[in-house]
Amino acid sequence: MDGSKFPDKPLILLVDDEPNNLRILSDTLRFDFELAVATSGARALQFVESDSIPDLILLDVMMPGMDGYEVCGTLKKNPQFRHIPIIFVTAATDSESEEKGFRLGAVDYIHKPFNRSVVMARIRSHLSVHGMMDRLSHTASKLDASIATEVQTGRDGADGPIFSPQGMLLDAVFSQSMEGITVTDAAGIIKAVNPAFTRITGYRAEEVVNRNQAELRNTLKRAELSTEIWKRIQKTGYWQGELINQRKGGETYPELRTIRAVSDSEGRISHYVSVFSDISTNKQNQSTIDFLTWYDSLTSLPNRMLFLQRLEATVQLCAEGEAVAAAIIVDIDRFKAINESLGLEAGDQVLTEVSNRLANGMSNNETIARIAGDKFAILLAPRRCDDQLKANRALALSTRIQEQLCEPMVIADQILNLSVTQGVTLIPGTLPESAKDVLRNAEMAHAKAKREKMGDIVFFNERMGHEAMEQFRLSQALHNAIPRQELTVYLQSQHDINGQVVGAEALLRWQHPELGMVSPAAFIPLAESEGNISELDRWVLDQVLMIIRNHQKQLGSLRLAINISPSHFARDDFISHIISSLRKHRIGGHHLTLELTESLMIQELTAVVSKLHALAGLGIEVSIDDFGTGYSSLSYLQQLPIQELKIDRSFTQTINGDRSGRSIVSMIHNMAAELGLRTVVEGVETSTQLQYLQHFPNTVIQGYYFSKPIPAEQWLDECFTPRSNQAPGLQA
């Protein structure tokens, strides 16, 4: 953390414990601002208290130890630091979190993932509005106090010179100030103005000196406002506030003005000193901030916060009377693939076109909002009708949305045919609910549609709520599965066509103390969606390397395969973690095979190939899992340093009597042979399947015909203890 001074550019303090977030923000801001970094709340406070007061703070909400809320609260309680604008940075999108931040004194929220243009716009606006207003107020107060003192001490009779010889130094400030300055006598006759007065108002000094202030075109001559201001000045000798004023040409503008009364030796007011600044730009910036607070910068639609506000009003209205409404979540299917294949700019064009089509298909009573990346929300206006009519109305609108959005669109010279998935919830539901409950119900319905059939429309029901609660509980339990030692590794043997064991695949199993054995089909997708699949991958890797270390001699040429998720493989530290794990166990990689899915190939191929070469250099082999079910392409296969293709069980099941199924397996086999790759066939369960596969040399068989997955300890015992010719896991 750098505690040096930054005189040339605004200083922004970045506070975040995630290096990747700091890197993105630094790359965005480093050319326009001086940056300081703190990786914890405590370090942020230490930096501010070290007399390096930043002009603005970007503050992460969720940090270990002292979180962003506590940091914000601490700074706002200190008069020395409470003026610093604080913008919270968070992945959360719920209004409750944002309201808490605003209550603590934050000026704005920026959501992850970052939109760089929005980050820049909001920072510039807040620096201009808050920084300049604070500086202006402070400068104006000091300036008019100094001038008032000089007016008072430098007077030579009632009409004598305003500035004495001792005040010549102050005259430089008077002349060069960016703020307009007016000095009048007690009757309001203007005695002096500075150059900034002319620049702001359009009046030259000779046009106003010795004229009454009231003669000018400004709001001070408005009776009601003038009375209020002058009463305050007569009582306290001071007034500061905002006014709408007029320039010489009649144009109105907002200004921040400070007026101070100057009294003579007998306590009578003899002069007034007024310091003011044109804050038109500040007001424009504030309007920009207000817009960005409630509206999406790309589509100009309401954002999540405004949608929730309107949804809350609708929920209350429906709860109080007989009106009914509906909330709909609309999500673009496979939008990530559009961004990755056509670029982010094309993705933005798609979002804009979708928002336009949605808006054109709605009445003025409906609210359309963009609440997340490619996710939109629609609120049907409340009407008096029965439940069935309510459902029919929502379904009719959802169907119309499908038709509108599925019309082809031309983006980046490409014709795109989109599909969208929708979740619908009716208002009111069967139970009392808040706006957040309603939105969550719609999102649950949408998630169910996404899982089961993309492009579908699903209505929320109470069963989904129960399922969501079960998913949440399972997610919480999964987070504790490793520390509570509930996970274990099973091994399923792999055989050559003669039945000899040539290796095994490591499979993760979860034995929950209350739920029993939890299916991988339930917890693996959950771990992927929750973002902790890498942790599970690394735990399995560690367990398998431990097995290899303890049984290197017995393993001989056998290899153990583990599955690697795409998100884990994509991590920057993937290779370094593999290397450190091998070093930890003091072994090489020649007993290890990593199984990767075809979906990796939609990532940047150069980066993928680089990592695969690094694995090959460690002696680790790579297998493409579930081959033929995803992004199969000969062009990428020829570029990849891999050793194995794994045929998915869905193709294996067609061997029994389906000629086309056999043709697919044969084709993959022949292609692999041409590329010098071996094939592993999953899901072999019958003698018919085995007999067919025995026609293909260099084939590895995996499935229940030979062996089921069994605990690693049992597999090792059966594999290395010469009891019989039975393979590990073979069912009698």
XYZ file of C-alpha atoms in Angstrom:
732
model
C 0.000 0.000 0.000
C 1.443 3.314 -1.095
C 1.192 6.192 1.343
C 2.794 8.870 -0.851
C 1.026 12.060 -1.951
C -0.659 12.355 -5.327
C -0.865 16.050 -6.311
C -1.532 15.835 -10.061
C -4.516 13.501 -10.502
C -7.455 12.562 -8.276
C -6.414 9.822 -5.870
C -8.657 6.763 -5.761
C -8.257 4.123 -3.070
C -9.151 0.601 -4.265
C -10.144 -1.708 -1.408
C -10.628 -5.394 -2.302
C -9.213 -8.710 -1.121
C -9.506 -10.324 -4.587
C -6.406 -9.754 -6.779
C -8.379 -10.262 -9.990
C -10.851 -7.497 -9.092
C -7.980 -5.148 -8.246
C -6.321 -5.944 -11.571
C -9.459 -5.176 -13.584
C -10.098 -1.914 -11.735
C -6.452 -0.880 -11.978
C -6.361 -1.542 -15.724
C -9.517 0.550 -16.128
C -8.467 3.526 -14.008
C -4.670 3.780 -14.029
C -4.393 6.200 -16.973
C -6.830 8.752 -15.552
C -6.271 8.559 -11.814
C -3.607 8.007 -9.213
C -4.345 4.706 -7.502
C -3.673 3.309 -4.072
C -4.553 -0.243 -3.063
C -5.645 -1.778 0.219
C -6.362 -5.504 0.458
C -8.405 -5.345 3.661
C -10.665 -3.004 5.574
C -8.061 -2.453 8.265
C -5.425 -1.474 5.688
C -7.890 0.943 4.089
C -8.437 2.765 7.387
C -4.698 2.770 8.019
C -4.111 4.401 4.625
C -6.726 7.117 5.109
C -5.507 7.886 8.621
C -1.904 8.217 7.379
C -2.743 11.670 5.988
C -3.101 10.351 2.415
C -6.772 11.244 2.116
C -8.170 9.893 -1.181
C -10.585 11.812 -3.387
C -12.780 8.716 -3.709
C -12.859 5.145 -2.388
C -13.955 2.043 -4.332
C -14.814 -0.334 -1.503
C -15.569 -4.053 -1.787
C -18.483 -5.088 0.422
C -17.577 -8.688 1.252
C -14.104 -9.008 2.750
C -12.775 -11.224 5.543
C -12.414 -9.503 8.885
C -13.643 -5.928 8.578
C -16.154 -5.798 5.714
C -16.966 -2.797 3.539
C -19.963 -1.741 5.615
C -17.837 -1.454 8.745
C -15.138 0.509 6.904
C -17.735 2.916 5.499
C -19.399 3.392 8.878
C -16.059 4.096 10.556
C -15.058 6.720 7.988
C -18.431 8.468 8.022
C -18.318 8.826 11.815
C -15.050 10.748 11.568
C -15.590 14.442 10.648
C -12.166 14.485 8.998
C -13.066 11.744 6.516
C -16.859 11.811 6.182
C -16.654 13.962 3.031
C -14.860 11.229 1.042
C -17.246 9.719 -1.555
C -17.471 5.935 -1.125
C -18.691 3.685 -3.934
C -19.401 0.100 -2.927
C -18.263 -2.707 -5.238
C -20.309 -5.899 -4.955
C -21.607 -8.957 -6.768
C -24.852 -8.780 -4.779
C -27.857 -7.255 -6.523
C -30.445 -7.269 -3.750
C -31.944 -3.933 -2.776
C -31.568 -4.627 0.954
C -27.765 -4.651 0.707
C -27.781 -1.470 -1.346
C -30.126 0.291 1.061
C -27.807 -0.605 3.932
C -24.866 0.897 2.069
C -26.711 4.116 1.296
C -27.797 4.426 4.931
C -24.164 4.204 5.981
C -23.257 7.062 3.649
C -22.163 5.426 0.382
C -22.873 7.493 -2.720
C -23.233 4.668 -5.235
C -22.883 0.956 -6.065
C -20.899 -0.691 -8.858
C -21.791 -4.305 -9.593
C -19.539 -7.196 -10.580
C -18.739 -8.212 -13.252
C -17.482 -4.724 -14.049
C -18.723 -2.662 -16.975
C -15.679 -0.470 -17.538
C -17.542 2.425 -19.111
C -20.021 2.505 -16.225
C -17.190 2.406 -13.683
C -15.487 5.372 -15.350
C -18.715 7.356 -15.732
C -19.731 6.948 -12.116
C -16.305 7.739 -10.723
C -15.966 10.881 -12.848
C -19.441 12.051 -11.908
C -18.960 11.560 -8.182
C -15.537 13.138 -8.207
C -17.009 16.155 -9.945
C -20.158 16.484 -7.849
C -18.932 15.629 -4.377
C -15.315 16.653 -4.638
C -16.012 19.991 -6.271
C -18.990 20.841 -4.068
C -16.945 20.179 -0.938
C -14.052 22.209 -2.288
C -16.349 25.018 -3.386
C -18.140 25.226 -0.060
C -14.846 25.228 1.824
C -13.232 27.784 -0.516
C -16.259 30.061 -0.549
C -16.492 30.129 3.230
C -12.796 30.960 3.613
C -12.808 33.459 0.767
C -15.824 35.500 1.788
C -14.631 35.512 5.412
C -11.239 36.849 4.300
C -12.798 39.485 2.074
C -15.284 40.456 4.769
C -12.445 40.959 7.227
C -10.543 43.095 4.732
C -13.635 45.128 3.915
C -14.161 45.758 7.594
C -10.564 46.627 8.490
C -9.731 48.486 5.263
C -12.696 50.898 5.296
C -11.897 54.630 5.049
C -15.263 56.247 5.833
C -18.621 55.104 4.623
C -17.674 55.472 0.979
C -13.966 55.059 1.307
C -11.802 52.534 -0.487
C -12.881 48.975 0.076
C -9.390 47.476 -0.104
C -6.665 49.000 2.028
C -2.958 48.893 1.146
C -2.630 46.017 3.601
C -5.104 44.093 1.451
C -3.181 44.148 -1.806
C -2.204 40.516 -1.315
C -5.854 39.632 -0.994
C -6.532 41.552 -4.200
C -4.625 38.859 -6.102
C -6.981 36.230 -4.701
C -9.957 38.461 -5.513
C -8.813 38.833 -9.124
C -7.763 35.249 -9.788
C -10.468 33.313 -7.951
C -12.516 30.881 -10.048
C -15.524 31.784 -7.891
C -17.508 34.950 -8.604
C -17.239 37.623 -5.887
C -19.518 40.599 -5.280
C -19.088 43.266 -2.581
C -22.072 45.539 -1.864
C -22.773 48.202 0.712
C -25.567 47.938 3.256
C -28.097 49.281 0.751
C -27.189 46.607 -1.813
C -25.171 48.946 -4.058
C -22.449 46.929 -5.803
C -19.004 48.267 -4.920
C -16.765 45.652 -6.520
C -16.893 42.479 -8.598
C -14.096 40.202 -9.759
C -13.342 38.793 -13.256
C -15.042 35.474 -12.441
C -18.272 37.406 -11.814
C -18.118 38.658 -15.411
C -17.291 35.197 -16.785
C -20.230 33.583 -14.996
C -22.941 36.262 -15.293
C -21.981 38.023 -18.517
C -22.039 41.447 -16.835
C -18.892 43.582 -17.093
C -17.735 45.406 -13.968
C -18.589 48.858 -15.340
C -22.161 47.670 -16.015
C -22.874 46.760 -12.400
C -20.639 48.773 -10.059
C -22.678 51.459 -8.238
C -25.904 49.768 -9.320
C -28.248 48.103 -6.862
C -28.018 44.324 -6.694
C -31.802 44.166 -7.040
C -31.621 45.696 -10.514
C -29.829 42.663 -11.917
C -31.705 39.733 -13.416
C -31.342 37.265 -10.544
C -33.404 35.405 -8.018
C -32.317 37.610 -5.133
C -35.018 40.110 -6.221
C -37.769 37.471 -5.856
C -39.707 38.574 -2.817
C -40.323 35.238 -1.113
C -36.780 33.909 -1.556
C -35.162 37.265 -0.903
C -37.083 37.692 2.346
C -36.019 34.267 3.611
C -32.366 34.815 2.734
C -32.115 38.335 4.149
C -33.886 37.354 7.350
C -31.266 34.660 7.854
C -28.393 37.073 7.136
C -29.803 39.736 9.462
C -30.094 37.139 12.202
C -26.833 35.204 11.779
C -24.737 37.348 9.445
C -24.305 34.412 7.070
C -26.188 32.370 4.446
C -25.161 29.590 2.092
C -27.266 27.643 -0.372
C -28.233 26.935 -3.961
C -30.026 29.437 -6.194
C -31.303 29.518 -9.748
C -29.899 32.707 -11.262
C -29.898 34.440 -14.641
C -27.054 35.563 -16.818
C -27.103 38.864 -18.649
C -28.561 37.171 -21.725
C -31.457 35.713 -19.739
C -30.146 32.131 -19.509
C -30.809 30.539 -16.137
C -28.176 28.529 -14.306
C -27.782 26.942 -10.856
C -25.243 28.414 -8.481
C -23.882 27.747 -5.017
C -23.700 31.096 -3.186
C -22.342 32.219 0.166
C -23.291 35.647 1.555
C -21.627 37.140 4.615
C -22.566 40.406 6.341
C -19.800 42.826 7.402
C -20.445 45.029 10.443
C -18.840 48.329 11.411
C -17.324 49.180 14.779
C -20.767 49.924 16.182
C -22.178 46.574 15.076
C -24.195 47.907 12.152
C -24.083 46.027 8.823
C -22.066 48.105 6.373
C -21.266 45.663 3.554
C -22.119 42.253 2.153
C -19.614 39.881 0.551
C -21.058 37.247 -1.788
C -19.042 34.354 -3.256
C -20.716 32.114 -5.834
C -19.986 29.444 -8.444
C -21.819 28.106 -11.483
C -22.685 24.478 -10.674
C -24.401 23.624 -13.984
C -21.865 20.884 -14.754
C -22.238 19.483 -11.259
C -25.996 19.325 -11.682
C -25.618 17.590 -15.018
C -23.277 15.078 -13.425
C -25.761 14.544 -10.620
C -28.453 13.864 -13.205
C -26.134 11.296 -14.766
C -25.600 9.687 -11.375
C -29.326 9.639 -10.689
C -29.886 7.973 -14.058
C -27.184 5.366 -13.472
C -28.596 4.680 -9.999
C -32.016 3.708 -11.333
C -31.481 2.828 -14.996
C -29.295 0.522 -17.055
C -26.621 2.467 -18.926
C -26.667 0.226 -22.025
C -30.392 -0.160 -22.690
C -31.783 2.817 -20.692
C -34.291 0.408 -19.154
C -34.990 0.457 -15.408
C -32.406 -1.545 -13.459
C -32.931 -4.100 -10.706
C -33.295 -1.481 -7.963
C -36.027 0.461 -9.758
C -37.778 -2.754 -10.790
C -37.876 -3.938 -7.175
C -39.233 -0.573 -6.072
C -42.079 -0.762 -8.585
C -42.617 -4.432 -7.811
C -42.966 -3.646 -4.097
C -45.677 -1.084 -4.845
C -47.495 -3.631 -7.028
C -47.275 -6.349 -4.365
C -48.779 -4.010 -1.761
C -51.555 -2.944 -4.126
C -52.460 -6.555 -4.930
C -52.380 -7.517 -1.244
C -54.782 -4.728 -0.298
C -57.432 -5.305 -2.967
C -58.630 -7.671 -5.667
C -56.077 -6.673 -8.290
C -53.721 -9.302 -9.701
C -50.439 -8.988 -11.593
C -47.471 -11.078 -12.720
C -43.682 -10.888 -12.875
C -41.751 -12.503 -15.726
C -38.039 -13.258 -16.025
C -36.725 -13.400 -19.604
C -33.242 -14.766 -20.271
C -31.384 -15.124 -23.576
C -30.288 -18.715 -24.148
C -26.571 -19.332 -24.822
C -25.782 -15.628 -24.644
C -22.272 -16.394 -23.412
C -21.526 -18.147 -26.701
C -22.554 -14.986 -28.601
C -20.148 -12.877 -26.558
C -17.329 -15.367 -27.014
C -17.813 -15.942 -30.737
C -18.833 -12.458 -31.966
C -17.348 -10.259 -29.257
C -18.672 -8.117 -26.415
C -19.736 -5.285 -28.714
C -21.964 -7.661 -30.659
C -23.324 -8.951 -27.357
C -24.245 -5.392 -26.383
C -26.011 -4.953 -29.732
C -28.049 -8.088 -29.039
C -29.047 -6.777 -25.605
C -30.063 -3.430 -27.091
C -32.128 -5.076 -29.825
C -33.826 -7.379 -27.305
C -34.670 -4.432 -25.049
C -36.120 -2.514 -28.021
C -38.271 -5.460 -29.067
C -39.516 -5.941 -25.515
C -40.333 -2.252 -25.157
C -42.171 -2.132 -28.491
C -44.369 -5.036 -27.465
C -45.484 -3.589 -24.119
C -48.064 -1.061 -23.051
C -47.085 1.981 -21.021
C -48.452 0.294 -17.889
C -45.901 -2.522 -17.958
C -42.390 -2.186 -16.563
C -39.460 -3.715 -18.436
C -36.090 -3.841 -16.682
C -32.641 -5.242 -17.299
C -31.773 -6.802 -13.948
C -28.549 -8.670 -14.810
C -26.289 -9.455 -17.779
C -28.705 -11.006 -20.291
C -31.638 -11.233 -17.903
C -34.701 -9.007 -18.218
C -37.721 -8.671 -15.937
C -41.254 -7.634 -16.849
C -43.950 -6.485 -14.443
C -47.526 -6.715 -15.672
C -49.685 -3.891 -14.390
C -52.284 -4.949 -11.786
C -55.832 -5.568 -12.970
C -59.019 -6.853 -11.413
C -59.517 -10.403 -12.677
C -59.618 -13.982 -11.416
C -56.612 -16.295 -11.093
C -57.254 -18.118 -14.361
C -57.528 -14.919 -16.349
C -54.392 -13.698 -14.611
C -52.479 -16.811 -15.673
C -53.859 -16.624 -19.219
C -52.808 -12.992 -19.497
C -49.267 -13.754 -18.329
C -48.999 -16.749 -20.664
C -50.244 -14.710 -23.618
C -47.621 -12.045 -22.963
C -44.845 -14.626 -22.521
C -45.832 -16.320 -25.765
C -45.783 -12.981 -27.572
C -42.326 -12.293 -26.143
C -41.085 -15.637 -27.470
C -42.380 -14.775 -30.931
C -40.907 -11.255 -30.933
C -37.471 -12.248 -29.715
C -37.163 -15.343 -31.875
C -37.467 -13.296 -35.074
C -34.020 -13.311 -36.793
C -31.778 -10.321 -36.130
C -28.639 -9.185 -37.951
C -25.710 -8.583 -35.606
C -22.110 -8.062 -36.763
C -23.112 -9.144 -40.294
C -24.431 -12.414 -38.877
C -28.050 -13.568 -38.846
C -28.861 -14.666 -35.305
C -31.845 -16.765 -34.288
C -32.281 -16.311 -30.566
C -34.304 -18.318 -28.133
C -35.314 -17.157 -24.668
C -36.319 -18.965 -21.509
C -38.934 -17.492 -19.192
C -40.034 -17.900 -15.594
C -43.407 -16.513 -14.516
C -44.890 -15.929 -11.079
C -48.357 -14.596 -10.310
C -49.088 -11.814 -7.816
C -50.372 -12.280 -5.188
C -49.239 -15.825 -4.473
C -50.804 -18.208 -1.995
C -48.641 -16.831 0.835
C -47.841 -13.258 1.917
C -44.723 -12.131 0.076
C -42.393 -9.199 -0.498
C -41.040 -7.889 -3.785
C -37.865 -9.897 -3.247
C -39.955 -13.039 -2.672
C -41.824 -12.464 -5.932
C -38.632 -11.905 -7.904
C -37.025 -14.966 -6.337
C -40.063 -17.071 -7.283
C -39.860 -15.893 -10.893
C -36.134 -16.656 -10.964
C -36.759 -20.148 -9.551
C -39.299 -20.817 -12.295
C -36.811 -19.518 -14.852
C -34.030 -21.716 -13.452
C -36.266 -24.775 -13.664
C -37.064 -23.984 -17.289
C -33.370 -23.492 -18.024
C -32.489 -26.868 -16.508
C -35.223 -28.868 -18.138
C -35.912 -27.263 -21.512
C -34.323 -24.092 -22.854
C -36.742 -21.866 -24.722
C -39.655 -22.874 -22.507
C -42.044 -20.909 -20.259
C -42.457 -22.193 -16.695
C -44.848 -20.916 -14.015
C -43.745 -20.888 -10.391
C -45.476 -23.149 -7.894
C -44.885 -23.853 -4.196
C -43.103 -27.095 -4.962
C -40.330 -25.114 -6.625
C -39.924 -23.143 -3.432
C -39.450 -26.354 -1.475
C -37.002 -27.648 -4.094
C -35.058 -24.397 -3.941
C -34.855 -24.656 -0.163
C -33.549 -28.211 -0.469
C -30.962 -27.031 -2.990
C -29.904 -24.282 -0.615
C -29.513 -26.718 2.278
C -27.587 -29.117 0.072
C -25.333 -26.258 -1.026
C -24.632 -25.295 2.583
C -23.863 -28.906 3.453
C -21.552 -29.242 0.441
C -19.461 -26.301 1.650
C -18.780 -28.284 4.829
C -18.259 -31.674 3.194
C -14.453 -31.432 2.957
C -13.715 -30.158 6.490
C -16.174 -32.700 7.920
C -14.478 -35.513 5.960
C -17.689 -36.611 4.261
C -16.114 -37.050 0.820
C -14.377 -40.126 -0.463
C -12.794 -41.341 -3.699
C -14.117 -44.360 -5.555
C -12.207 -46.042 -8.396
C -13.715 -47.765 -11.433
C -11.378 -50.079 -13.304
C -10.510 -49.659 -16.965
C -9.640 -52.809 -18.947
C -8.126 -53.745 -22.255
C -10.187 -55.851 -24.669
C -8.832 -59.011 -22.991
C -10.068 -57.947 -19.561
C -6.727 -56.927 -18.046
C -6.781 -53.868 -15.753
C -4.898 -50.964 -17.353
C -6.037 -48.165 -15.077
C -8.984 -46.642 -13.266
C -11.079 -43.496 -13.140
C -11.356 -41.668 -9.829
C -14.936 -40.722 -8.986
C -16.030 -38.447 -6.153
C -18.631 -39.701 -3.689
C -20.372 -37.848 -0.854
C -21.632 -39.737 2.180
C -23.799 -37.258 4.113
C -24.485 -38.223 7.755
C -28.234 -37.574 7.381
C -28.940 -37.751 3.650
C -26.847 -40.839 3.034
C -25.019 -41.260 -0.279
C -25.747 -38.108 -2.305
C -25.829 -38.663 -6.052
C -23.039 -36.954 -8.034
C -25.778 -35.907 -10.468
C -27.157 -33.772 -7.625
C -24.052 -32.242 -6.087
C -21.625 -31.842 -9.027
C -23.882 -29.412 -10.978
C -24.569 -27.648 -7.684
C -20.846 -27.211 -7.045
C -20.405 -25.838 -10.565
C -23.202 -23.304 -10.134
C -22.012 -22.296 -6.652
C -18.439 -21.814 -7.844
C -16.716 -24.340 -5.572
C -16.147 -27.116 -8.133
C -12.427 -26.237 -8.266
C -12.148 -26.964 -4.560
C -13.648 -30.422 -5.100
C -11.377 -31.050 -8.117
C -8.319 -30.186 -6.071
C -9.391 -32.385 -3.187
C -9.767 -35.367 -5.557
C -6.400 -34.573 -7.156
C -4.729 -34.563 -3.758
C -6.306 -37.906 -2.814
C -5.312 -39.542 -6.113
C -1.733 -38.264 -5.897
C -1.559 -39.687 -2.385
C -2.623 -43.083 -3.758
C -0.004 -42.867 -6.516
C 2.709 -41.871 -4.040
C 1.907 -44.779 -1.701
C 1.532 -47.417 -4.444
C 3.932 -46.424 -7.229
C 5.592 -49.833 -7.426
C 2.337 -51.799 -7.464
C 0.770 -49.501 -10.064
C 3.492 -50.240 -12.584
C 2.141 -48.853 -15.871
C -1.406 -48.323 -14.578
C -2.793 -44.790 -14.814
C -5.430 -43.116 -12.650
C -7.758 -40.613 -14.325
C -9.528 -37.693 -12.682
C -12.107 -35.264 -14.068
C -11.247 -31.569 -14.319
C -14.069 -29.038 -14.626
C -13.840 -26.332 -17.333
C -13.896 -23.530 -14.754
C -11.019 -25.132 -12.842
C -8.960 -25.644 -16.000
C -9.567 -22.000 -16.980
C -8.029 -20.655 -13.769
C -4.748 -18.791 -14.154
C -3.179 -20.858 -11.378
C -4.254 -24.254 -12.770
C -0.827 -25.382 -13.995
C 1.022 -23.931 -11.007
C -1.319 -25.825 -8.669
C -0.694 -29.100 -10.527
C 3.058 -28.539 -10.254
C 2.914 -27.694 -6.547
C 0.724 -30.758 -5.897
C 3.215 -33.065 -7.619
C 6.036 -31.511 -5.618
C 4.059 -31.845 -2.402
C 3.753 -35.603 -2.936
C 7.248 -35.885 -4.483
C 6.061 -37.746 -7.553
C 5.963 -37.258 -11.312
C 2.877 -37.149 -13.485
C 3.363 -40.384 -15.426
C 0.603 -42.234 -13.518
C -1.935 -39.434 -13.959
C -4.534 -38.750 -16.668
C -6.736 -35.653 -16.646
C -10.154 -35.904 -18.278
C -11.346 -32.645 -19.872
C -14.658 -31.939 -21.590
C -15.092 -30.741 -25.160
C -16.643 -27.495 -23.902
C -13.116 -26.291 -23.143
C -12.591 -25.886 -26.857
C -14.846 -22.832 -27.021
C -12.278 -21.066 -24.847
C -9.247 -19.325 -26.316
C -7.586 -22.273 -28.069
C -4.076 -20.831 -27.789
C -4.338 -20.721 -23.993
C -5.793 -24.245 -23.901
C -2.989 -25.653 -26.059
C -0.374 -23.905 -23.918
C -1.724 -25.535 -20.765
C -1.933 -28.946 -22.429
C 1.712 -28.712 -23.494
C 2.618 -27.826 -19.909
C 0.792 -30.947 -18.689
C 2.560 -33.090 -21.276
C 5.872 -31.726 -20.022
C 4.960 -33.051 -16.578
C 4.242 -36.539 -17.955
C 0.488 -36.119 -17.477
C -1.776 -37.499 -20.185
C -5.013 -35.809 -21.269
C -8.288 -37.412 -22.293
C -11.237 -35.668 -23.977
C -14.247 -36.871 -21.979
C -17.751 -37.513 -23.385
C -16.383 -37.128 -26.895
C -18.995 -36.567 -29.581
C -21.561 -34.883 -27.336
C -20.230 -31.333 -27.580
C -17.988 -29.249 -29.823
C -16.375 -32.006 -31.889
C -13.982 -30.699 -34.527
C -11.110 -32.348 -36.340
C -9.403 -28.984 -36.656
C -8.978 -28.565 -32.916
C -8.184 -32.235 -32.292
C -5.180 -31.993 -34.596
C -3.836 -29.045 -32.590
C -4.226 -30.575 -29.137
C -1.434 -32.532 -27.429
C -3.808 -35.223 -26.117
C -3.533 -38.991 -25.885
C -7.090 -40.258 -25.516
C -10.727 -39.885 -26.607
C -13.443 -41.117 -24.275
C -16.643 -42.237 -26.007
C -19.753 -41.256 -24.055
C -22.004 -43.974 -22.638
C -24.941 -42.641 -24.687
C -23.222 -44.002 -27.825
C -22.277 -47.257 -26.107
C -25.928 -47.978 -25.281
C -26.791 -47.961 -29.005
C -24.402 -50.807 -29.833
C -26.788 -53.576 -28.746
C -28.972 -53.463 -31.851
C -28.681 -50.079 -33.496
C -26.624 -50.061 -36.690
C -26.353 -46.259 -36.694
C -25.081 -46.328 -33.114
C -22.401 -48.843 -34.053
C -21.440 -46.663 -37.007
C -20.858 -43.663 -34.718
C -18.660 -45.689 -32.365
C -16.750 -47.135 -35.325
C -16.269 -43.683 -36.859
C -14.886 -42.196 -33.617
C -12.614 -45.212 -33.235
C -11.207 -44.942 -36.731
C -10.696 -41.195 -36.391
C -8.828 -41.697 -33.116
C -6.633 -44.336 -34.739
C -5.800 -41.943 -37.587
C -4.737 -39.336 -35.025
C -2.723 -41.859 -33.020
C -5.075 -41.719 -30.043
C -6.448 -44.542 -27.956
C -10.149 -44.715 -27.137
C -11.887 -45.417 -23.854
C -15.469 -46.624 -24.156
C -17.678 -45.818 -21.166
C -20.824 -47.609 -20.031
C -20.026 -51.110 -21.304
C -22.558 -53.348 -19.568
C -23.305 -56.322 -21.861
C -21.389 -59.086 -23.593
C -22.814 -57.901 -26.933
C -21.207 -54.500 -26.448
C -17.900 -56.061 -25.419
C -17.831 -58.471 -28.370
C -18.381 -55.626 -30.814
C -15.668 -53.469 -29.213
C -13.145 -56.327 -29.275
C -12.883 -55.765 -33.032
C -11.051 -52.497 -32.349
C -7.451 -52.673 -31.140
C -6.029 -50.140 -28.671
C -9.452 -49.871 -27.005
C -9.986 -49.461 -23.268
C -13.232 -50.701 -21.733
C -14.941 -49.096 -18.728
C -18.303 -50.138 -17.356
C -20.320 -52.421 -15.125
C -19.631 -55.447 -17.343
C -16.152 -55.626 -15.826
C -16.411 -53.558 -12.657
C -18.460 -51.017 -10.772
C -16.948 -48.064 -8.874
C -15.745 -49.122 -5.436
C -13.954 -47.331 -2.570
C -10.313 -46.668 -3.425
C -9.046 -48.761 -0.499
C -11.093 -51.742 -1.679
C -9.933 -51.283 -5.278
C -6.288 -51.202 -4.218
C -6.752 -54.251 -2.011
C -8.460 -56.265 -4.752
C -6.091 -55.084 -7.470
C -2.825 -55.755 -5.656
C -3.777 -58.729 -3.476
C -3.555 -61.940 -5.565
C -6.744 -63.709 -4.508
C -8.273 -64.635 -7.814
C -8.427 -63.591 -11.422
C -11.462 -61.417 -10.699
C -10.988 -57.746 -11.550
C -11.564 -55.135 -8.844
C -15.232 -54.336 -8.437
C -16.450 -57.263 -10.545
C -19.853 -58.416 -9.342
C -20.216 -62.133 -8.927
